[in-house]
Structures are given as structure tokens and as C-alpha cells.
Tab-separated table of C-alpha atoms and ligand atoms in Angstrom:
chain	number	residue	atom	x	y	z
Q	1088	UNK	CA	104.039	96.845	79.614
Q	1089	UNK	CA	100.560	95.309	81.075
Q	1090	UNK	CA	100.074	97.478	83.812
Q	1091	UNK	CA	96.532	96.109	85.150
Q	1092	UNK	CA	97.013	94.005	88.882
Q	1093	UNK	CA	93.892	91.825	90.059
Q	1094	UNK	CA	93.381	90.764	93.854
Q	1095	UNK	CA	90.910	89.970	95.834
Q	1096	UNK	CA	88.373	89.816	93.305
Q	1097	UNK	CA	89.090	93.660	92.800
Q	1098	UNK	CA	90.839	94.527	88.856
Q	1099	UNK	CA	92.728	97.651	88.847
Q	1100	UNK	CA	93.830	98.956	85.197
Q	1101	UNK	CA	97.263	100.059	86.838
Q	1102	UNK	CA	98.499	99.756	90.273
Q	1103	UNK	CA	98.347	103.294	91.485
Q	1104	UNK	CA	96.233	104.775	93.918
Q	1105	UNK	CA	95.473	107.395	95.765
Q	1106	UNK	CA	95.661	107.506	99.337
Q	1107	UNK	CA	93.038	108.627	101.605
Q	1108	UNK	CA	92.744	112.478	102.464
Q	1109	UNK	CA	95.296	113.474	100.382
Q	1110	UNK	CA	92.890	113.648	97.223
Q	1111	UNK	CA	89.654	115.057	98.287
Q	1112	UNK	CA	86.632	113.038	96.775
Q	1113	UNK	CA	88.874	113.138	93.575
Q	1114	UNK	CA	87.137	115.848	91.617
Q	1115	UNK	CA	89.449	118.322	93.342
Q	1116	UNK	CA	92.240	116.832	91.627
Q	1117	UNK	CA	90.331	116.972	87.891
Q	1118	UNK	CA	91.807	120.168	86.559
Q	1119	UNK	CA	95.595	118.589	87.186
Q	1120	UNK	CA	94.963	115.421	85.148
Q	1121	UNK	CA	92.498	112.498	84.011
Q	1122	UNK	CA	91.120	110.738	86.800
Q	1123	UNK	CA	91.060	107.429	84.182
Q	1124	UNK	CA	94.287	107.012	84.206
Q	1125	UNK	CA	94.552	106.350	88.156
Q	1126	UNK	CA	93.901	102.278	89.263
Q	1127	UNK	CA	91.872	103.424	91.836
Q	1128	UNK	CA	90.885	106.677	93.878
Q	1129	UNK	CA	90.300	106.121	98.019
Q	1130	UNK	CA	88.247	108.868	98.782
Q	1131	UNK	CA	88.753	110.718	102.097
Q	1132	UNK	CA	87.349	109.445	105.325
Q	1133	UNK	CA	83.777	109.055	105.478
Q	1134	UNK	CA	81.828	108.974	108.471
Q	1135	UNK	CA	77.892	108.516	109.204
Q	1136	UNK	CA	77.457	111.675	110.063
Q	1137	UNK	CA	78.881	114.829	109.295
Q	1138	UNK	CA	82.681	115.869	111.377
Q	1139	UNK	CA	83.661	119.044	111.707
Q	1140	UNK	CA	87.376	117.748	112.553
Q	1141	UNK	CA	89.999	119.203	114.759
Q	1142	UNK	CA	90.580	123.019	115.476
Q	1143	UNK	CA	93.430	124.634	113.431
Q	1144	UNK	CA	96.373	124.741	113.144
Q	1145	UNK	CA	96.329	121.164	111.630
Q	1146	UNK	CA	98.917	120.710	109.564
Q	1147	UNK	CA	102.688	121.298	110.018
Q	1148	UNK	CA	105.971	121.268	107.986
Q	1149	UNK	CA	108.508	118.675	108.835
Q	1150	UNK	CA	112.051	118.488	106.932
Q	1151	UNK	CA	111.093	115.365	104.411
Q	1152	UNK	CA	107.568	115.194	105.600
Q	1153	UNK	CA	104.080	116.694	107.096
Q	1154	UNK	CA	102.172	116.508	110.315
Q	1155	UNK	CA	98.444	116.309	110.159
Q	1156	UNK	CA	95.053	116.476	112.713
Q	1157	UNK	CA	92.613	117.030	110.876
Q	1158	UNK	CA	90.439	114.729	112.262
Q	1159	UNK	CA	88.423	113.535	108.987
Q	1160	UNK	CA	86.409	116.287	108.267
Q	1161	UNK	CA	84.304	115.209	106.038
Q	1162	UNK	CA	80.487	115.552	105.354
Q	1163	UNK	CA	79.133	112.221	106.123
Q	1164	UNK	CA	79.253	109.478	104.005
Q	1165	UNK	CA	74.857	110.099	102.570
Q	1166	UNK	CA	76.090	113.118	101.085
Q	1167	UNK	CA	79.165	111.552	99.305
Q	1168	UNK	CA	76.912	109.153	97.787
Q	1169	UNK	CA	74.006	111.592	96.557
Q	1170	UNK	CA	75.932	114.068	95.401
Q	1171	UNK	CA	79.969	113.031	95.067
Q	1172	UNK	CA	79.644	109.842	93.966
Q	1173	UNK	CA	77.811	110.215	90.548
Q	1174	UNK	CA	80.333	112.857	89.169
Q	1175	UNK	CA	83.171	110.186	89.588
Q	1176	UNK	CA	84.359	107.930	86.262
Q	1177	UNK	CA	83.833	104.556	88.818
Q	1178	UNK	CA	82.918	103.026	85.470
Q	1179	UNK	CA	87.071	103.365	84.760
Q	1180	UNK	CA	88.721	104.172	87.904
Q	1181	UNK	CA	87.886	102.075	90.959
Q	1182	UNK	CA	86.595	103.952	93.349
Q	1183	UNK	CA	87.371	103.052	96.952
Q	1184	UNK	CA	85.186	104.245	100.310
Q	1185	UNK	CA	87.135	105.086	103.250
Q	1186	UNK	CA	85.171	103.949	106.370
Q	1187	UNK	CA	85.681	105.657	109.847
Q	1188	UNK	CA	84.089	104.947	112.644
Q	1189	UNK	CA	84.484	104.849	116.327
Q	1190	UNK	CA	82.919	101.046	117.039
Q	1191	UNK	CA	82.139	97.873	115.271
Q	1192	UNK	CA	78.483	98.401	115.058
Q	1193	UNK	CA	78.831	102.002	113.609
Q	1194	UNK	CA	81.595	100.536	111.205
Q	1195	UNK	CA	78.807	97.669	110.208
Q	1196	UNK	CA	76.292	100.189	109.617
Q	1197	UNK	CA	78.362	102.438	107.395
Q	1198	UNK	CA	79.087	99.431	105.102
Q	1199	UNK	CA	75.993	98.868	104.798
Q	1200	UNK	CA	74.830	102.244	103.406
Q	1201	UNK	CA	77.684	101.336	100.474
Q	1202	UNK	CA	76.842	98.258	100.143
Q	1203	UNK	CA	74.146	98.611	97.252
Q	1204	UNK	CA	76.435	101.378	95.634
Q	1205	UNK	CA	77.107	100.513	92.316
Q	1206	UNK	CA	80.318	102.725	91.957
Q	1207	UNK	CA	82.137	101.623	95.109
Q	1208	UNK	CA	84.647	99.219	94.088
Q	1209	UNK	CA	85.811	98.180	97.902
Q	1210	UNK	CA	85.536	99.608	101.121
Q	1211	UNK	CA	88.751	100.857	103.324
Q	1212	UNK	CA	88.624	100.625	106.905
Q	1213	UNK	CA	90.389	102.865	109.109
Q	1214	UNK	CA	90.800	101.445	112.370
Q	1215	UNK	CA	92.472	104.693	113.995
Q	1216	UNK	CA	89.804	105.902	115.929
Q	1217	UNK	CA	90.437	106.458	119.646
Q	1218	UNK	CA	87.849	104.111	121.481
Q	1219	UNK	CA	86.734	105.548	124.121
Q	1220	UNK	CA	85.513	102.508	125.717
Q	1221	UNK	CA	89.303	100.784	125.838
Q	1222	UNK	CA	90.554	104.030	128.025
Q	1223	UNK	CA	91.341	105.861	124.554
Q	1224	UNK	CA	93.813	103.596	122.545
Q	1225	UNK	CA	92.969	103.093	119.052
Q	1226	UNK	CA	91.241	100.480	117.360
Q	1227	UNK	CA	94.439	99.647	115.045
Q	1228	UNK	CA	96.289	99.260	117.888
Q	1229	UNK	CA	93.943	96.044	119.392
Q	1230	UNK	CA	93.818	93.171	117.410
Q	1231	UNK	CA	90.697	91.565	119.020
Q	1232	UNK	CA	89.237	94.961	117.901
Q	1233	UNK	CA	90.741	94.797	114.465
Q	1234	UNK	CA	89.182	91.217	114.245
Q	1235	UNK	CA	86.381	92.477	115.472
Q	1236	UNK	CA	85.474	95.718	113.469
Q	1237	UNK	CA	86.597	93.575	109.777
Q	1238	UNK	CA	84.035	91.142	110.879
Q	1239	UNK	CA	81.444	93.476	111.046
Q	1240	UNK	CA	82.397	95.198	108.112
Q	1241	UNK	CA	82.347	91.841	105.693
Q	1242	UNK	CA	78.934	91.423	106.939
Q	1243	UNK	CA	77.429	94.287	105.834
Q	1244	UNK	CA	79.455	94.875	102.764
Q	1245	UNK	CA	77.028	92.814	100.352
Q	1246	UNK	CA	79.783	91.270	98.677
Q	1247	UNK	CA	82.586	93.939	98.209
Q	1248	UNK	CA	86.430	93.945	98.660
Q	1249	UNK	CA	87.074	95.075	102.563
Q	1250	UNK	CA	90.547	96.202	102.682
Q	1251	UNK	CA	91.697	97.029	106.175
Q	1252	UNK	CA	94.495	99.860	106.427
Q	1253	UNK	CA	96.760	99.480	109.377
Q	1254	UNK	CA	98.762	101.492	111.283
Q	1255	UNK	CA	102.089	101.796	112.312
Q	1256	UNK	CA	102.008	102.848	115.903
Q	1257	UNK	CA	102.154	99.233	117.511
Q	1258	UNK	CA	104.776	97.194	118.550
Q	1259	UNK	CA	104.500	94.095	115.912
Q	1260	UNK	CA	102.376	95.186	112.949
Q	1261	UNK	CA	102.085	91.293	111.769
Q	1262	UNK	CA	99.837	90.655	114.889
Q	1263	UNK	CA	96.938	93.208	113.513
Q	1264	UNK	CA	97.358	91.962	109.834
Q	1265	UNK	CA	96.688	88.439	111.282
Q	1266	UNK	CA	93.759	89.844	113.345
Q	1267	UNK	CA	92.309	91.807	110.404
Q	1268	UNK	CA	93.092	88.486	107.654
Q	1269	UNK	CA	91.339	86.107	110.569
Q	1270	UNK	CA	87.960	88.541	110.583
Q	1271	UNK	CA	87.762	88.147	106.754
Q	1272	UNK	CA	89.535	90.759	104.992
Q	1273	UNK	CA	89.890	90.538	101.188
Q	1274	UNK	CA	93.562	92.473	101.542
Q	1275	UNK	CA	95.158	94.998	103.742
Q	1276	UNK	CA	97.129	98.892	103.143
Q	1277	UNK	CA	99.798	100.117	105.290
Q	1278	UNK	CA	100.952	101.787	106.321
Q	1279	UNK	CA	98.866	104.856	107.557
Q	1280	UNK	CA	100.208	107.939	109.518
Q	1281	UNK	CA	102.943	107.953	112.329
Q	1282	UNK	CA	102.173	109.400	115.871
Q	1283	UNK	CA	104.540	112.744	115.958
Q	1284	UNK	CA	104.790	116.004	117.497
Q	1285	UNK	CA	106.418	119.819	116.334
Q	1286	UNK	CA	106.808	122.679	118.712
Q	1287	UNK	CA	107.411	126.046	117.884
Q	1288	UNK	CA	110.554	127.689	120.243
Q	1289	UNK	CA	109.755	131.302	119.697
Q	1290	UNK	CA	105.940	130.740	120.468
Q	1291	UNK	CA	106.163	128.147	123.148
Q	1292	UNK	CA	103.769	126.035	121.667
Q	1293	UNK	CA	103.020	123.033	119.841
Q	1294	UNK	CA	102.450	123.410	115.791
Q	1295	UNK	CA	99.330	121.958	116.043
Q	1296	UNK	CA	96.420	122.627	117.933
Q	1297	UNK	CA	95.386	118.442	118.564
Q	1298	UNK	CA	99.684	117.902	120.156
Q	1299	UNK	CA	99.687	115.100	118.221
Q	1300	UNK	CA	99.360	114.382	114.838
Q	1301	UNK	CA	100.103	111.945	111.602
Q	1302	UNK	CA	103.497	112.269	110.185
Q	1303	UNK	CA	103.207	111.550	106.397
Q	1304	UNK	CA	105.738	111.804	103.138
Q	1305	UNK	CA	109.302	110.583	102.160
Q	1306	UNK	CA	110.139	109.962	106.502
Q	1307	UNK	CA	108.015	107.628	106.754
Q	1308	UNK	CA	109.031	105.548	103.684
Q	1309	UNK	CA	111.706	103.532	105.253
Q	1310	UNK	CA	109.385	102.367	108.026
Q	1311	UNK	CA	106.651	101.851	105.572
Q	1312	UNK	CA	108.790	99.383	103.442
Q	1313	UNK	CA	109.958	97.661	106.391
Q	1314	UNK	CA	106.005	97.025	107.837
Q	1315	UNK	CA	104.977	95.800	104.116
Q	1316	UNK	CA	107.649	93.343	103.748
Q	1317	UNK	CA	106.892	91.906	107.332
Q	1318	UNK	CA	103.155	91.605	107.026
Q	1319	UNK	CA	103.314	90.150	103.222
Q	1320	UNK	CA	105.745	87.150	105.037
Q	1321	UNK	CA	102.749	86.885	107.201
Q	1322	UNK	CA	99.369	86.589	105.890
Q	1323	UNK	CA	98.289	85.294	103.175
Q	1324	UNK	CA	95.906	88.160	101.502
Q	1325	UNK	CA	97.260	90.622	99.510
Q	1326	UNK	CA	98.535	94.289	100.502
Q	1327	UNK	CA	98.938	97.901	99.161
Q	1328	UNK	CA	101.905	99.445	100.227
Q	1329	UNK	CA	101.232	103.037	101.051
Q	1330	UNK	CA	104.018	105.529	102.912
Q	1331	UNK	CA	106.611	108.503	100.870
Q	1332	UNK	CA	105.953	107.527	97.697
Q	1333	UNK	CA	107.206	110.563	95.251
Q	1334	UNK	CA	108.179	108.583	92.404
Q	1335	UNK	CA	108.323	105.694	90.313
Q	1336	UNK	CA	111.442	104.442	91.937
Q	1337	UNK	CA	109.481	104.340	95.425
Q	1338	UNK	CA	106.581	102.903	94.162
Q	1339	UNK	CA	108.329	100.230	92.216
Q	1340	UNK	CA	110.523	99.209	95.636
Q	1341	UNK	CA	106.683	98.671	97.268
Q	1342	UNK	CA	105.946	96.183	94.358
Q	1343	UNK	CA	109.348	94.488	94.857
Q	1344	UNK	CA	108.615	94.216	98.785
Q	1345	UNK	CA	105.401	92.143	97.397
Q	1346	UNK	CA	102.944	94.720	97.392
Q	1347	UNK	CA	100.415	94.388	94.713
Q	1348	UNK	CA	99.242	98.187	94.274
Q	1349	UNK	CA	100.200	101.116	96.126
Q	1350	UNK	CA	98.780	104.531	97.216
Q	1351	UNK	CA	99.868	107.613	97.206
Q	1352	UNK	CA	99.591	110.349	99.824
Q	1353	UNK	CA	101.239	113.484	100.643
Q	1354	UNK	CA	102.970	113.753	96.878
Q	1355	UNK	CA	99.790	114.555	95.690
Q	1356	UNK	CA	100.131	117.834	97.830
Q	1357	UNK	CA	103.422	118.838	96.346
Q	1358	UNK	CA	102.425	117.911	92.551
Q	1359	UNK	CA	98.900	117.476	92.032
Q	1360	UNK	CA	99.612	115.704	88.685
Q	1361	UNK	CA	102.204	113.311	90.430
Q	1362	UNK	CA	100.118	110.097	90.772
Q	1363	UNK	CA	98.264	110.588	87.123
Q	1364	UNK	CA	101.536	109.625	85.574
Q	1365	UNK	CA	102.564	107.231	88.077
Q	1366	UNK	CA	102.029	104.179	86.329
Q	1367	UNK	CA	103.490	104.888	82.645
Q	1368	UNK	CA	106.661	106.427	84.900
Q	1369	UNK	CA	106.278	102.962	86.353
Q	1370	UNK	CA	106.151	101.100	83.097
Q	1371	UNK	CA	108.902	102.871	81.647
Q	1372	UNK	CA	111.271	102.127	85.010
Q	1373	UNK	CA	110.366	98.137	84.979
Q	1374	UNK	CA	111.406	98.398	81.458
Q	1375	UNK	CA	114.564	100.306	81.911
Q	1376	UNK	CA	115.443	97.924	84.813
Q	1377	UNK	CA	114.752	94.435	82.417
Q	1378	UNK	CA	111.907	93.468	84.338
Q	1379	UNK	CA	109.456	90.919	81.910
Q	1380	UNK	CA	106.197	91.947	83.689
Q	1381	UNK	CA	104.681	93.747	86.668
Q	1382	UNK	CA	103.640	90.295	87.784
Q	1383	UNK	CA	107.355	88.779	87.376
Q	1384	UNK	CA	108.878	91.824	89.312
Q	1385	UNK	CA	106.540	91.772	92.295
Q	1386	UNK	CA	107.391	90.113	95.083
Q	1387	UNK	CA	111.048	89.246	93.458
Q	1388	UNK	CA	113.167	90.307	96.224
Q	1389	UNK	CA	116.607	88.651	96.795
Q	1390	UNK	CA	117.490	87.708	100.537
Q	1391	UNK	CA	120.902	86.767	99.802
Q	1392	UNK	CA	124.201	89.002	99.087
R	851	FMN	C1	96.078	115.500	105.303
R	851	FMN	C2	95.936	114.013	105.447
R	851	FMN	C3	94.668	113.457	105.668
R	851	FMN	C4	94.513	112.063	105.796
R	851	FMN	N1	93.268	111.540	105.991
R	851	FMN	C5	93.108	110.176	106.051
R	851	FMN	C6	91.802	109.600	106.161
R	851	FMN	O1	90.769	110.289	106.160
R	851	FMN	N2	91.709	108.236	106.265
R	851	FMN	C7	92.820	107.421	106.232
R	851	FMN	O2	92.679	106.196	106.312
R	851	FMN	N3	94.067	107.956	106.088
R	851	FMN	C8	94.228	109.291	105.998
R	851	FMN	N4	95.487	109.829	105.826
R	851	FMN	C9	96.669	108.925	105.723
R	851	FMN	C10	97.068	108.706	104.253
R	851	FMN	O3	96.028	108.104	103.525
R	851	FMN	C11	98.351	107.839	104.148
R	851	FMN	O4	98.118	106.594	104.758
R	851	FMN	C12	99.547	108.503	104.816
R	851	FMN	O5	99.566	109.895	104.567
R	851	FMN	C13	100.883	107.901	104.380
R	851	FMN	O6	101.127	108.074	102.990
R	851	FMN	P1	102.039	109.270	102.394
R	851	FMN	O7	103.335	109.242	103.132
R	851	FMN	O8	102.166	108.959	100.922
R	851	FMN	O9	101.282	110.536	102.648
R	851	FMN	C14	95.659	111.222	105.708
R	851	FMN	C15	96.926	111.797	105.478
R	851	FMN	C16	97.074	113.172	105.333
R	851	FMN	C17	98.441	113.725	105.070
């Protein structure tokens, strides 16, 4: 079956992508797979300069999924570009740049070192940054700053596909798809983390040194699911459903939601060849199921009983 999904002016061979953080700047992954075979590989946060992240511990085990802090680390988005960005296939795999910032001028400015990049396919904006300036609630969570920070972004992108990834931590999630659709995004992925907390009863103490972290994995898939199929019903641009996907089945119940790609995040931790085989698993399922294409399938769910 024809695997390859177009939108937004972006053409993705299959509709399986990595998610953000979870893959490194890809090459990490090489030895478990061919990066070809992915649609499209979002590279971990980039910032303009260099981020040490948070302190450890950062990470923590939760029964069916994983709390994280930490904080993009990352070493600034010149470096990706001199020396990361060459050794990727972007000739076969689109390659996706995921933008964080903590205002819109800073978020304009890093689009505009990628905008000239050949090998960046789109840019992904991560509005999760805690602005200062609002009293310390996060950019995803506004939508004037949503609108706001897309806007910027668009303008300095020369052209590319801005995709804005939104979070879940807000009341009505349609609100900040039609604030980030409004300031000219070419699509939108959701969901990303959700705001959690472990402690540790023997030690007294939280699992993670930041409180507060991103819950990830097969917990958050139900909520995922449900945001998707809300913010498809309410904007017009396409999205990429992203949230517990561990196999062909999930990934599949994304499309059927109306998603039109998906990435995948925490999975890749657990099976580092998991998302290279994604899409012929895919394939195979729609098959199995009597589906006539991807395009027929997506979007083909049945309200009534
Ligand atoms: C360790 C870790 C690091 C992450 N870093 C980023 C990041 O830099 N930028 C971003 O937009 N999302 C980041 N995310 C969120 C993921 O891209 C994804 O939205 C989220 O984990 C939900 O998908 P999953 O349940 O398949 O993991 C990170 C997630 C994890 C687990």
C-alpha cells in the first residue's frame, strides 16, 4: 500500500515520525535501523544558544509511562547545523527543526538561522517555555502568545512548513490550535508532554530534581487521541498526532482520528528499532483491516453505533 502523506506543502514517503527528544539528532538511532525508511525525523529541541538543562535526576519510571525534566539540553541550534545537519539523509528523510525559545523575537530569530538550510524540511515550534514576563505560565498555555510566537516564526522561516506542537496542560486545547492556525501555521502536533509529579516514600523526596516534569508513553495515549480528534473538528490545517504510540495499532487509531502523520516518542526508548518498521507494520494492518488506502482510512471515523 502507498504509504507517502502530503500536507502543507511538506511530502513525507510514509507517515511516521519521530518525536522530539526521544531520538537524539537521529544519528544516535543509526546502528538500530535505516534512517530512510522514517517519513520524517524531528530533531531534539534546539535553542540559540547552548542549555545545559535541568539538574539530575530527570527522568522517572511511571507504571505505563515516563516522567521527564530535562530541560532541552541541547547544544544550540549553529552547531546542529555545522556539524549535525550534513551527516543526516534530509535528501530521503525529512528532517524537521525543533525550535525553543523563551519569546517571540528569540523564536523569530532562530527561524531565521534555518531558514536558508537546505536540509530542514519544516520547523517545529515548542511553545512550552515558561515566560517569565506572564508571571511564569507557558507560552502553550496563552493563545495571544501562541498567535503571537507562529507569527513571528512564518516570518522568518523563508518559506518553510511551521508546524506548531501544542500542549496538553490547558483547559480547551481547540482555543490554542485556533490561535496557532490564525498566526499562520502550515499544520499543528499534539500532543506534547503532561504536567506530573513522582515521589519517592522511603527517601522523602520527589523523583526528580525540577518537581515537575513531562509524563510521556502509553498513559498519555487516551488523552492524546481525545485532543487530536477535538482540534482536527476545529481548524482547518492539518495535524500529527503524537502521544503512546507503541505500535501499529496506535498509530493507525491517530490516522483514523484524522491525523495525517504521527510521531513517535518514548517507544523509541524501549525499542530503538520500533519506529523504522512502523510504517510497513502500518501497511500490513490497513491491509489486514480492508482499508483501500491510507488516504481512504484517515479521517474515516464513525460517530454513530
Ligand atoms: C526525554 C524526552 C525529551 C523530550 N524533549 C522534547 C523537546 O526537546 N521538544 C519537544 O517539543 N518535545 C519534547 N518531548 C516531548 C515528545 O516529543 C512527545 O511530544 C511526548 O513525549 C509524547 O509522545 P510519547 O508519548 O510518544 O513519548 C520530549 C519527551 C521526552 C520523553
Amino acid at each position: 500500500m502507498d504509504m507517502q502523506t502530503s500536507f502543507g506543502g511538506l511530502t513525507l514517503k510514509n507517515p511516521v515520525m519521530t518525536a522530539s527528544g526521544t531520538f537524539g539528532f537521529g544519528l544516535e538511532f543509526a546502528p538500530y535501523g535505516d534512517l530512510k525508511r522514517l517519513g520524517g525525523l524531528v530533531a531534539k529541541g534546539l535553542s540559540l544558544k547552548p542549555r545545559e538543562g535541568n539538574p539530575m535526576p530527570r527522568l522517572a519510571e511511571t507504571p505505563c509511562g515516563m516522567l521527564n525534566a530535562i530541560g532541552i539540553q541541547n547544544p544550540g541550534v549553529e552547531h546542529f547545523v555545522r556539524t549535525v545537519l550534513p551527516s543526516l539523509p534530509w535528501k530521503d528523510v525529512a528532517v524537521v527543526a525543533n525550535l525553543y525559545a523563551c519569546d517571540a523575537e528569540e523564536f523569530g530569530e532562530l527561524a531565521g538561522v534555518l531558514a536558508g538550510e537546505e536540509g530542514i524540511a519544516a520547523l517545529e515550534v515548542n511553545v512550552s517555555c515558561p515566560n517569565v514576563k506572564e508571571g511564569g505560565i507557558a507560552f502553550g498555555q496563552d493563545p495571544k502568545q501562541i498567535g503571537r510566537v507562529t507569527e513571528a516564526v512564518k516570518r522568518n522561516a523563508g518559506g518553510k512548513h511551521v508546524m506548531v506542537k501544542l500542549s496538553p496542560n490547558v483547559t480547551d486545547i481547540t482555543v490554542c490550535a485556533r490561535a496557532a492556525a490564525e498566526g499562520g501555521a502550515d499544520s499543528l502536533s499534539l500532543i506534547n508532554t503532561l504536567s506530573g509529579m513522582a515521589v519517592d516514600i522511603r527517601r522523602r523526596r520527589p523523583r526528580l530534581a525540577n518537581v515537575i516534569g513531562g509524563l510521556s508513553g502509553p498513559a498519555i495515549k487516551p488523552v492524546a487521541l481525545r485532543c487530536v480528534h477535538q482540534v482536527v473538528q476545529s481548524v482547518d490545517i492539518p495535524v500529527v498526532g503524537i502521544g503512546g504510540i507503541a505500535s501499529a495499532e496506535d498509530a493507525l487509531e491517530f490516522l483514523l482520528v484524522g491525523a495525517h502523520a504521527v510521531q513517535v516518542g518514548t517507544a523509541n526508548f524501549l525499542r530503538p528499532d520500533f519506529s523504522f518498521g512502523l510504517a510497513d507494520d502500518m501497511a500490513a494492518l490497513l491491509e489486514e483491516i480492508g482499508a483501500e488506502s491510507l488516504e481512504a482510512f484517515r479521517g474515516s471515523l464513525q460517530m454513530e453505533f
